[in-house]
Every structure is written in C-alpha cells, then in structure tokens.
GROMACS .gro file of C-alpha atoms in nm:
model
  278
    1UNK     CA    1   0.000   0.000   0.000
    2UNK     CA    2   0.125   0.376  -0.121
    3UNK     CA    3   0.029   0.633   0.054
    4UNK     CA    4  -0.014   0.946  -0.121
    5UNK     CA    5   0.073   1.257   0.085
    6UNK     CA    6  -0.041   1.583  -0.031
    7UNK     CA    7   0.096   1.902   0.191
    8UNK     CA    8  -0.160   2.213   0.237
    9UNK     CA    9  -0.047   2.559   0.159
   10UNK     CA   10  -0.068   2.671   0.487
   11UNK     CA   11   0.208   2.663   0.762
   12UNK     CA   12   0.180   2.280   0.812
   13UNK     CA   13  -0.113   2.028   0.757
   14UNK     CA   14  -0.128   1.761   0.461
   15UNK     CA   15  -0.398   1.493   0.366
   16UNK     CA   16  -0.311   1.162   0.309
   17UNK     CA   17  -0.507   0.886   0.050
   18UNK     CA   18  -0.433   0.583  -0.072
   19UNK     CA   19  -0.526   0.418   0.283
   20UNK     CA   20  -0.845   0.186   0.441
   21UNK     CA   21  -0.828   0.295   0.824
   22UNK     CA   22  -1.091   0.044   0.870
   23UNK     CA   23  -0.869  -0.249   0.781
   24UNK     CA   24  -0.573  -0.358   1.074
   25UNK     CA   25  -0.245  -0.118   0.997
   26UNK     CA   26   0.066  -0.300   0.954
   27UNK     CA   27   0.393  -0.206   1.168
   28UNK     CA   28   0.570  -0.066   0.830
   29UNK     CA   29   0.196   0.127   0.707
   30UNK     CA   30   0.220   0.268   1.103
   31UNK     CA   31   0.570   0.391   1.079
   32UNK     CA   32   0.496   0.563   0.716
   33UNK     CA   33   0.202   0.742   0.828
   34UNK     CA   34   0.360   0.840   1.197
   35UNK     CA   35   0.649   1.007   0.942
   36UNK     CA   36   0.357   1.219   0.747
   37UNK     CA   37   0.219   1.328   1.108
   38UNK     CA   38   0.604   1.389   1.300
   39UNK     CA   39   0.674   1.594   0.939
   40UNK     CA   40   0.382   1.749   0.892
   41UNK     CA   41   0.229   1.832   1.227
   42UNK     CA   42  -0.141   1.770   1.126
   43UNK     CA   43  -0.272   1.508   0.855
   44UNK     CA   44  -0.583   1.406   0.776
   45UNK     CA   45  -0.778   1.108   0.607
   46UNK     CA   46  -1.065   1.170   0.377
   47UNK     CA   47  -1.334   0.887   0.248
   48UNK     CA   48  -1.305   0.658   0.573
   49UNK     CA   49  -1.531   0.450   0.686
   50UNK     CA   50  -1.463   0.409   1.045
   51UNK     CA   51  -1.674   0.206   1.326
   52UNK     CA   52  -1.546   0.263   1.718
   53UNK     CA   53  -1.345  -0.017   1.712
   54UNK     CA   54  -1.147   0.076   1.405
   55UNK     CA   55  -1.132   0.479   1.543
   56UNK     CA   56  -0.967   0.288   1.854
   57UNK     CA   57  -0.721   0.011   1.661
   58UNK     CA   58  -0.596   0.346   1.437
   59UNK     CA   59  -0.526   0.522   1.772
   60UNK     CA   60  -0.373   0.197   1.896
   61UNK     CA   61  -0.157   0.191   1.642
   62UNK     CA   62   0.044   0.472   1.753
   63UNK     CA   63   0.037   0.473   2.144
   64UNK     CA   64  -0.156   0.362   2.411
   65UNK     CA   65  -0.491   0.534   2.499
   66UNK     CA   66  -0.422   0.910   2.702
   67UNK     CA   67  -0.677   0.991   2.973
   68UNK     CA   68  -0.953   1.188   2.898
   69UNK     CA   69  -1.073   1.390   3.206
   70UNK     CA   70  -1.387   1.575   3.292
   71UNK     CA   71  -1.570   1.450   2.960
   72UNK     CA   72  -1.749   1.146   2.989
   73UNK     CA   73  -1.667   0.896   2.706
   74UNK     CA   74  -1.954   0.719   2.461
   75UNK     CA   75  -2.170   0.452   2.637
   76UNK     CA   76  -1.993   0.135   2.572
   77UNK     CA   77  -1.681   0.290   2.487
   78UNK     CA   78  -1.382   0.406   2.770
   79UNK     CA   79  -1.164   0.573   2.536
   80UNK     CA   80  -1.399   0.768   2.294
   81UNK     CA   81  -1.585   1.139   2.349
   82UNK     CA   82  -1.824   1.281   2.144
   83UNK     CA   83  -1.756   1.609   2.069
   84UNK     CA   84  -2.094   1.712   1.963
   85UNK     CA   85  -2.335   2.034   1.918
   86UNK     CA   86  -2.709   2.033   1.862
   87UNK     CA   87  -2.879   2.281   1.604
   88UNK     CA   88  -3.047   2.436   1.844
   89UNK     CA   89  -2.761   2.475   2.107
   90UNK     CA   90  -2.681   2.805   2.225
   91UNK     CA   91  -2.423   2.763   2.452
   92UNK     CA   92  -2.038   2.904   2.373
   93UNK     CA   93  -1.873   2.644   2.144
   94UNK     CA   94  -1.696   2.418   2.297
   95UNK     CA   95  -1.282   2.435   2.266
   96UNK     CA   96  -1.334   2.743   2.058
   97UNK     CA   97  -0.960   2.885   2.230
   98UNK     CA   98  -0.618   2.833   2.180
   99UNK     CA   99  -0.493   2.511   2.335
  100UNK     CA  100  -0.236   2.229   2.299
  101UNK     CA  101  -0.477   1.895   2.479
  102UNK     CA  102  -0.488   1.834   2.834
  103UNK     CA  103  -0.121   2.015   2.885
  104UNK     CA  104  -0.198   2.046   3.210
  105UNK     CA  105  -0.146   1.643   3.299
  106UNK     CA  106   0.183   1.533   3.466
  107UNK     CA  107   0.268   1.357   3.105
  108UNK     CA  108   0.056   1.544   2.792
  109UNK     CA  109  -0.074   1.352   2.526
  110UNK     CA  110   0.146   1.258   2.208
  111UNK     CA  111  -0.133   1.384   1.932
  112UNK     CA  112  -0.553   1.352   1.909
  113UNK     CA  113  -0.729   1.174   1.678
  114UNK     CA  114  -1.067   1.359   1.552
  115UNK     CA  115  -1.301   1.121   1.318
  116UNK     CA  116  -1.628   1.338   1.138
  117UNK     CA  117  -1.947   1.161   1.164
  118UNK     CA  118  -2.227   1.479   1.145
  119UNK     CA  119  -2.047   1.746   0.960
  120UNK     CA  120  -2.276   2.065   0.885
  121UNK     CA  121  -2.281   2.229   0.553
  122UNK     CA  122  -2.091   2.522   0.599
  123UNK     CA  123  -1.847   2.627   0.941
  124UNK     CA  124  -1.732   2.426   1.239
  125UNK     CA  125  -1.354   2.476   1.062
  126UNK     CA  126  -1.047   2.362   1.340
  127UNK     CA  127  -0.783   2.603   1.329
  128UNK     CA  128  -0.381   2.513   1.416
  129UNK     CA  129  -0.045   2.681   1.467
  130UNK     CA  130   0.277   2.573   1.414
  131UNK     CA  131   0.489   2.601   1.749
  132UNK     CA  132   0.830   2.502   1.563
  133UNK     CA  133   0.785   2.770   1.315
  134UNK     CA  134   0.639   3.035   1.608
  135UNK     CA  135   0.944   2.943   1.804
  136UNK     CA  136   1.183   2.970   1.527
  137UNK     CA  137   1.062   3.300   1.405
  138UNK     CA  138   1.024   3.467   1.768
  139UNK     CA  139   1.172   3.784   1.823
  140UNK     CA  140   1.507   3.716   1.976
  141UNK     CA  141   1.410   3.945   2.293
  142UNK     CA  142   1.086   3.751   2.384
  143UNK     CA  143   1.286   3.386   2.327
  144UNK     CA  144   1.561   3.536   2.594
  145UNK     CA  145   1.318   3.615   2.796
  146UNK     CA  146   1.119   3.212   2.821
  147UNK     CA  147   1.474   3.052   2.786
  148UNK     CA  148   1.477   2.768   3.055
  149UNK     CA  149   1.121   2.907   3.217
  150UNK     CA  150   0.807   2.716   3.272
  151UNK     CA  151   0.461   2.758   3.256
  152UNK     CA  152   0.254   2.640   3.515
  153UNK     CA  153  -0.073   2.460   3.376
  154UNK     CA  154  -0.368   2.402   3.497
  155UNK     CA  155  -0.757   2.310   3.391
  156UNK     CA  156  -0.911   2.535   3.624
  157UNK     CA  157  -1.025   2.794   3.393
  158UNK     CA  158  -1.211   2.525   3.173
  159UNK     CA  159  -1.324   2.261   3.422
  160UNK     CA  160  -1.327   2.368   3.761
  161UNK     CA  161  -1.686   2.409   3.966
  162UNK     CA  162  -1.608   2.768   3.893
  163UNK     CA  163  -1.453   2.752   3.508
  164UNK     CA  164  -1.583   2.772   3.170
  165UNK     CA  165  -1.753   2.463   3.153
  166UNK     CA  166  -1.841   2.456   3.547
  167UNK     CA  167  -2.127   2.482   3.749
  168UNK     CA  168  -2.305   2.749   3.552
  169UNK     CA  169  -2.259   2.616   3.206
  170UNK     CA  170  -2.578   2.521   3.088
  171UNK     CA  171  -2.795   2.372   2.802
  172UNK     CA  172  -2.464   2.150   2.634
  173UNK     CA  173  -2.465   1.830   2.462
  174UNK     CA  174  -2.155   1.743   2.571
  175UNK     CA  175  -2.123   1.527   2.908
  176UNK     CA  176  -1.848   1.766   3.058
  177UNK     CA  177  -1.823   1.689   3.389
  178UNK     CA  178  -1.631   1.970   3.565
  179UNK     CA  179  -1.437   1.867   3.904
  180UNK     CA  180  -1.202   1.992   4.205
  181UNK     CA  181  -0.921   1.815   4.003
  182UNK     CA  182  -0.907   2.086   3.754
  183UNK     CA  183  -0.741   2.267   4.050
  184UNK     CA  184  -0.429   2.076   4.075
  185UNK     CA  185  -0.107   2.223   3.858
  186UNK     CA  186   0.232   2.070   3.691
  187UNK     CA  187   0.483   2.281   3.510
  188UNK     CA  188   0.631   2.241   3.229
  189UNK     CA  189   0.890   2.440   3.008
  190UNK     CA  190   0.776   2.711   2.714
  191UNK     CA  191   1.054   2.543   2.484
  192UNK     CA  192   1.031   2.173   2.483
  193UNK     CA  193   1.263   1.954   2.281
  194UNK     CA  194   0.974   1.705   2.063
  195UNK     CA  195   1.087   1.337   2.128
  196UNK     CA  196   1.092   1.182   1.803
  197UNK     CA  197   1.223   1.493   1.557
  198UNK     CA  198   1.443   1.628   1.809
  199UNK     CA  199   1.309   1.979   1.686
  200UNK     CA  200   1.271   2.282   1.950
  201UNK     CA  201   0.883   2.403   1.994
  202UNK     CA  202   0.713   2.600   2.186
  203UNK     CA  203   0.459   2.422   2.400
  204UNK     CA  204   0.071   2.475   2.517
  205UNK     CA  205  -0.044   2.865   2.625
  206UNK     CA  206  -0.280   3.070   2.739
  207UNK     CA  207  -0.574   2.903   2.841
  208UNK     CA  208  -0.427   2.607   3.057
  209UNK     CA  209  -0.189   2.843   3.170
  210UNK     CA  210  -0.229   2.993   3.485
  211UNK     CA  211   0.101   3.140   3.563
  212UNK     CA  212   0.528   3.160   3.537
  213UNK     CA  213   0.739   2.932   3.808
  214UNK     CA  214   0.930   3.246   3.968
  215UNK     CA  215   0.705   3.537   3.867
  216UNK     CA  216   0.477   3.722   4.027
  217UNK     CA  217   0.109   3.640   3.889
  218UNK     CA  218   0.121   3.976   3.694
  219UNK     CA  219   0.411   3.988   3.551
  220UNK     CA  220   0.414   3.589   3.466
  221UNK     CA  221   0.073   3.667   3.306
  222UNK     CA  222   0.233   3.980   3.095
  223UNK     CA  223   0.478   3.708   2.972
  224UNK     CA  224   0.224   3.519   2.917
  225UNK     CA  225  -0.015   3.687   2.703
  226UNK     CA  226   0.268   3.857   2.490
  227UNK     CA  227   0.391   3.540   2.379
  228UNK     CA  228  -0.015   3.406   2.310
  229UNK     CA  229  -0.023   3.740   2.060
  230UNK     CA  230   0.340   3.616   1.913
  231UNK     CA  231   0.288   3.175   1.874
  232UNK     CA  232  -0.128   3.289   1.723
  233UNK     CA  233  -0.026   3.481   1.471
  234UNK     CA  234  -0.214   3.399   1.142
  235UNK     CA  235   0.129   3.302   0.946
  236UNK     CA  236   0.223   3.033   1.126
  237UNK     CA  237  -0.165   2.897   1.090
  238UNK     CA  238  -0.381   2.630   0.865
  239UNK     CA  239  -0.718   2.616   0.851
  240UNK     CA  240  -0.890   2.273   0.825
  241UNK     CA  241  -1.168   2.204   0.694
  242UNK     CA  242  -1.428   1.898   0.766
  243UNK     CA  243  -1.595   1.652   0.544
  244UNK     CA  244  -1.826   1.352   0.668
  245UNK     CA  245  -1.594   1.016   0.693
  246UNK     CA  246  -1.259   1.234   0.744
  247UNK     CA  247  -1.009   1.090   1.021
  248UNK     CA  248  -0.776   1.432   1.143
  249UNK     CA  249  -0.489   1.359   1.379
  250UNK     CA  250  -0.285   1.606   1.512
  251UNK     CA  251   0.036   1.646   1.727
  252UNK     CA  252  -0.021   1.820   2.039
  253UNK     CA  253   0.338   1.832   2.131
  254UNK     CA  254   0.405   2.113   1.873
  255UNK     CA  255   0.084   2.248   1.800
  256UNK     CA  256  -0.219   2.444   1.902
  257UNK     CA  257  -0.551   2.400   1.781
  258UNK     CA  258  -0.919   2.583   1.851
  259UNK     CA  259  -1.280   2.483   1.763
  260UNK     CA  260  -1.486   2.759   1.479
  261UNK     CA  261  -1.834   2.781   1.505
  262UNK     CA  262  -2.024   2.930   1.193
  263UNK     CA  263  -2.275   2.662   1.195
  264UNK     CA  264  -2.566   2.764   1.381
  265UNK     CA  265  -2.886   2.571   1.326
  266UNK     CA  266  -2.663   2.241   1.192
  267UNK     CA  267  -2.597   1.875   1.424
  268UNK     CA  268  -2.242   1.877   1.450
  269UNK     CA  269  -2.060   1.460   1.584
  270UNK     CA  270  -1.722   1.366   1.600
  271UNK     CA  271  -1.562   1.133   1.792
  272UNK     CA  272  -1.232   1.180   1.954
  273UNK     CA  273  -0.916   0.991   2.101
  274UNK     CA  274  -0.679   1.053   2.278
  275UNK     CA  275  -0.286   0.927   2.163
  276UNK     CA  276  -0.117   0.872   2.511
  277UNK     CA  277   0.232   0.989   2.637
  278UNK     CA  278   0.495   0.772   2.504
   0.00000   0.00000   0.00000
C-alpha cells in the first residue's frame, strides 16, 4: 500500500489517501504514516469508513490510549468522546480557544485523533499553529526572555466548579463533567525539545496556563499573554476544513488547535481519542 501525501499551503497540515483505516495497519503502514504526522504536524484522512473499534485500533496503532478527564466517554466505549453540538444549542462552542490537549497532565498527550461523523454544511472549521515555526521566528528578545522558564498549567479555567464549563454552564450536549481536580497544577517548560524529531517548539499557552514558576502572577501573566499574541499569529496557521468520513490527527506536542463555530442551526458529531504519552 502507497500512501499518497499531499501538503496544504498553509504553515503545516497535509492529507493523506491511498489508505483503508478500517482495515488492521501494519507495523511498516504505522511507521509511514507516523512520518507524514512527526513531518507534517497535522494530517488528515478523507473517504473513511470508520466504526469505534477501528477509530480505537488506528489510535492503537500509535500509542496507548491518554486519559480523557472531565468528559465522559460514549456509552460502551472508555476511550472515545463525542464532541458534539445540537442545532439548536446556544451555549459558547466548545474548545473554541487556543490550546495544545490536556497540557496540564503530569505527562501530555502525544497527538488527538478527531473522526467526522455529522459534519454541517458550511463552518465548524479547526484552526492550528505551528509552534516550531512560532518558536523559530520569535523575536530574539521575547525567546531570551522564556529561555529555561516554565509555565505552570492548569484546567481550572475550563473545568473547575467555577470555570468555563463549570457549574453554571448550561444547556450542552456534551457530558463535561467539571471537578475539584481541575485545580491541581504541573509545570512544564515554554521550549520543549519534541521526542521523536528532536526539533525545538514551543509548547501549550494561554488558556491552561495559569502562571510563570518564579514570577509574580502579573508579571508571569504579561509574559504570558505577549507570547499568546506572538505563537497565534495567522502566518504560522492552517485552517482545516471537515468533510463527513474524514479521520484528522494532530500532534499536540508542537501544536495548538481551537474549535470555529459558523454553523448555527446544523448537528455537528465527532468522535475523539486521545494518543497517550509515550
């Protein structure tokens, strides 16, 4: 089998054909499409025809299941969330902020996998940056200035009683579930070496970032939000755009990614997994 790999215009992204996800993935058909996702940040698969069990052998296929907090997973399922909107829903869409997934666990997640099962005519687009390319074109002042710092990251300002999705979001399809868990923090450094391409990237932001180990909460969040305005910028960006049957995977380790709306008055279903830490 040949995979055909076809790179978007954009700052990174590619789609790749010539592939059944729905049939078992050999060792050597693994290693050529984890290449196309370590070189190309983002790739997706149009035209598949994926039940859960193939949606979890893909993920399989490239690490063991990550843990999924505060959303409940499918019934019958312990590794798959819908990530899901009614027509008539009116509540803020859901992810729609910068965010590298679940940084704020001890050990982050390798990469996502996103498969489209109700895709609405027109919106509902997921946008990523490239944090190699944000890194490597950052002002030589700001990079100084994170050299050797960390972030501290936490879910509280999502998932908390008291966050985005807490006690007082109401009227969602999703089954978020928010908890005192979202409390608890672990720090980890703005430039991370990835573990497979050995390339430099600036990792996760504001959002699940809460503060700067040695600043003051001020000035850490000054730091903060000027290198958010810097690692958004639209150049280092590609837009993706859904189709029905379409399997997106993406590596969280050097990207960011946020949710579009646009699609008022459409059903919107994928399901999601989650690619464990190595």
């Amino acid at each position: 089998m040949t995979l055909t790999v076809i790179p978007s215009d954009m700052a990174c992204g590619a789609q790749v054909r010539g592939v059944d996800l729905s049939q078992p993935i050999s060792a050597d058909l693994a290693a050529d499409i984890r290449g196309a996702w370590l070189g190309h940040q983002v790739i997706c698969f149009p035209d598949q025809q994926l039940s859960e069990d193939d949606l979890e052998r893909f993920t399989l296929a490239f690490g063991p299941f990550g843990d999924d907090p505060f959303i409940a997973p499918i019934p019958g399922r312990q590794h798959i969330i819908a990530v899901k909107r009614a027509a008539d829903e009116t509540s803020p869409i859901f992810a729609e902020s910068w965010h590298s997934d679940w940084s704020f666990q001890e050990r982050p997640p390798q990469g996502t996998c996103l498969y489209g099962i109700t895709i609405p005519p027109e919106g509902g687009d997921t946008l990523f940056v490239n944090q190699y390319k944000a890194l490597a074109e950052m002002p030589t002042d700001l990079r100084r200035r994170i050299e050797g710092k960390k972030a501290i990251h936490s879910a509280r300002n999502a998932y908390s009683s008291k966050g985005m999705y807490g006690a007082g979001d109401k009227g969602r399809s999703m089954d978020i579930r928010p908890s005192d868990e979202a409390e608890a923090t672990y720090a980890h450094p703005f430039i991370r070496t990835h573990p497979e391409t050995g390339r430099e990237s600036l990792f996760g932001c504001a959002g699940y970032i809460v503060g700067v180990e040695g600043m003051d909460q001020q000035e850490g969040w000054d730091l903060v939000t000027e290198i958010y305005r810097w690692q958004t910028r639209p150049e280092f960006q590609y837009r993706h755009r859904w189709e029905k049957g379409m399997l997106l995977m993406w590596d969280n380790r050097c990207t960011l990614h946020m949710a579009t709306g646009g699609y008022a008055g459409h059903d919107r279903l994928l399901h999601r997994t989650t690619i464990g830490a190595a």
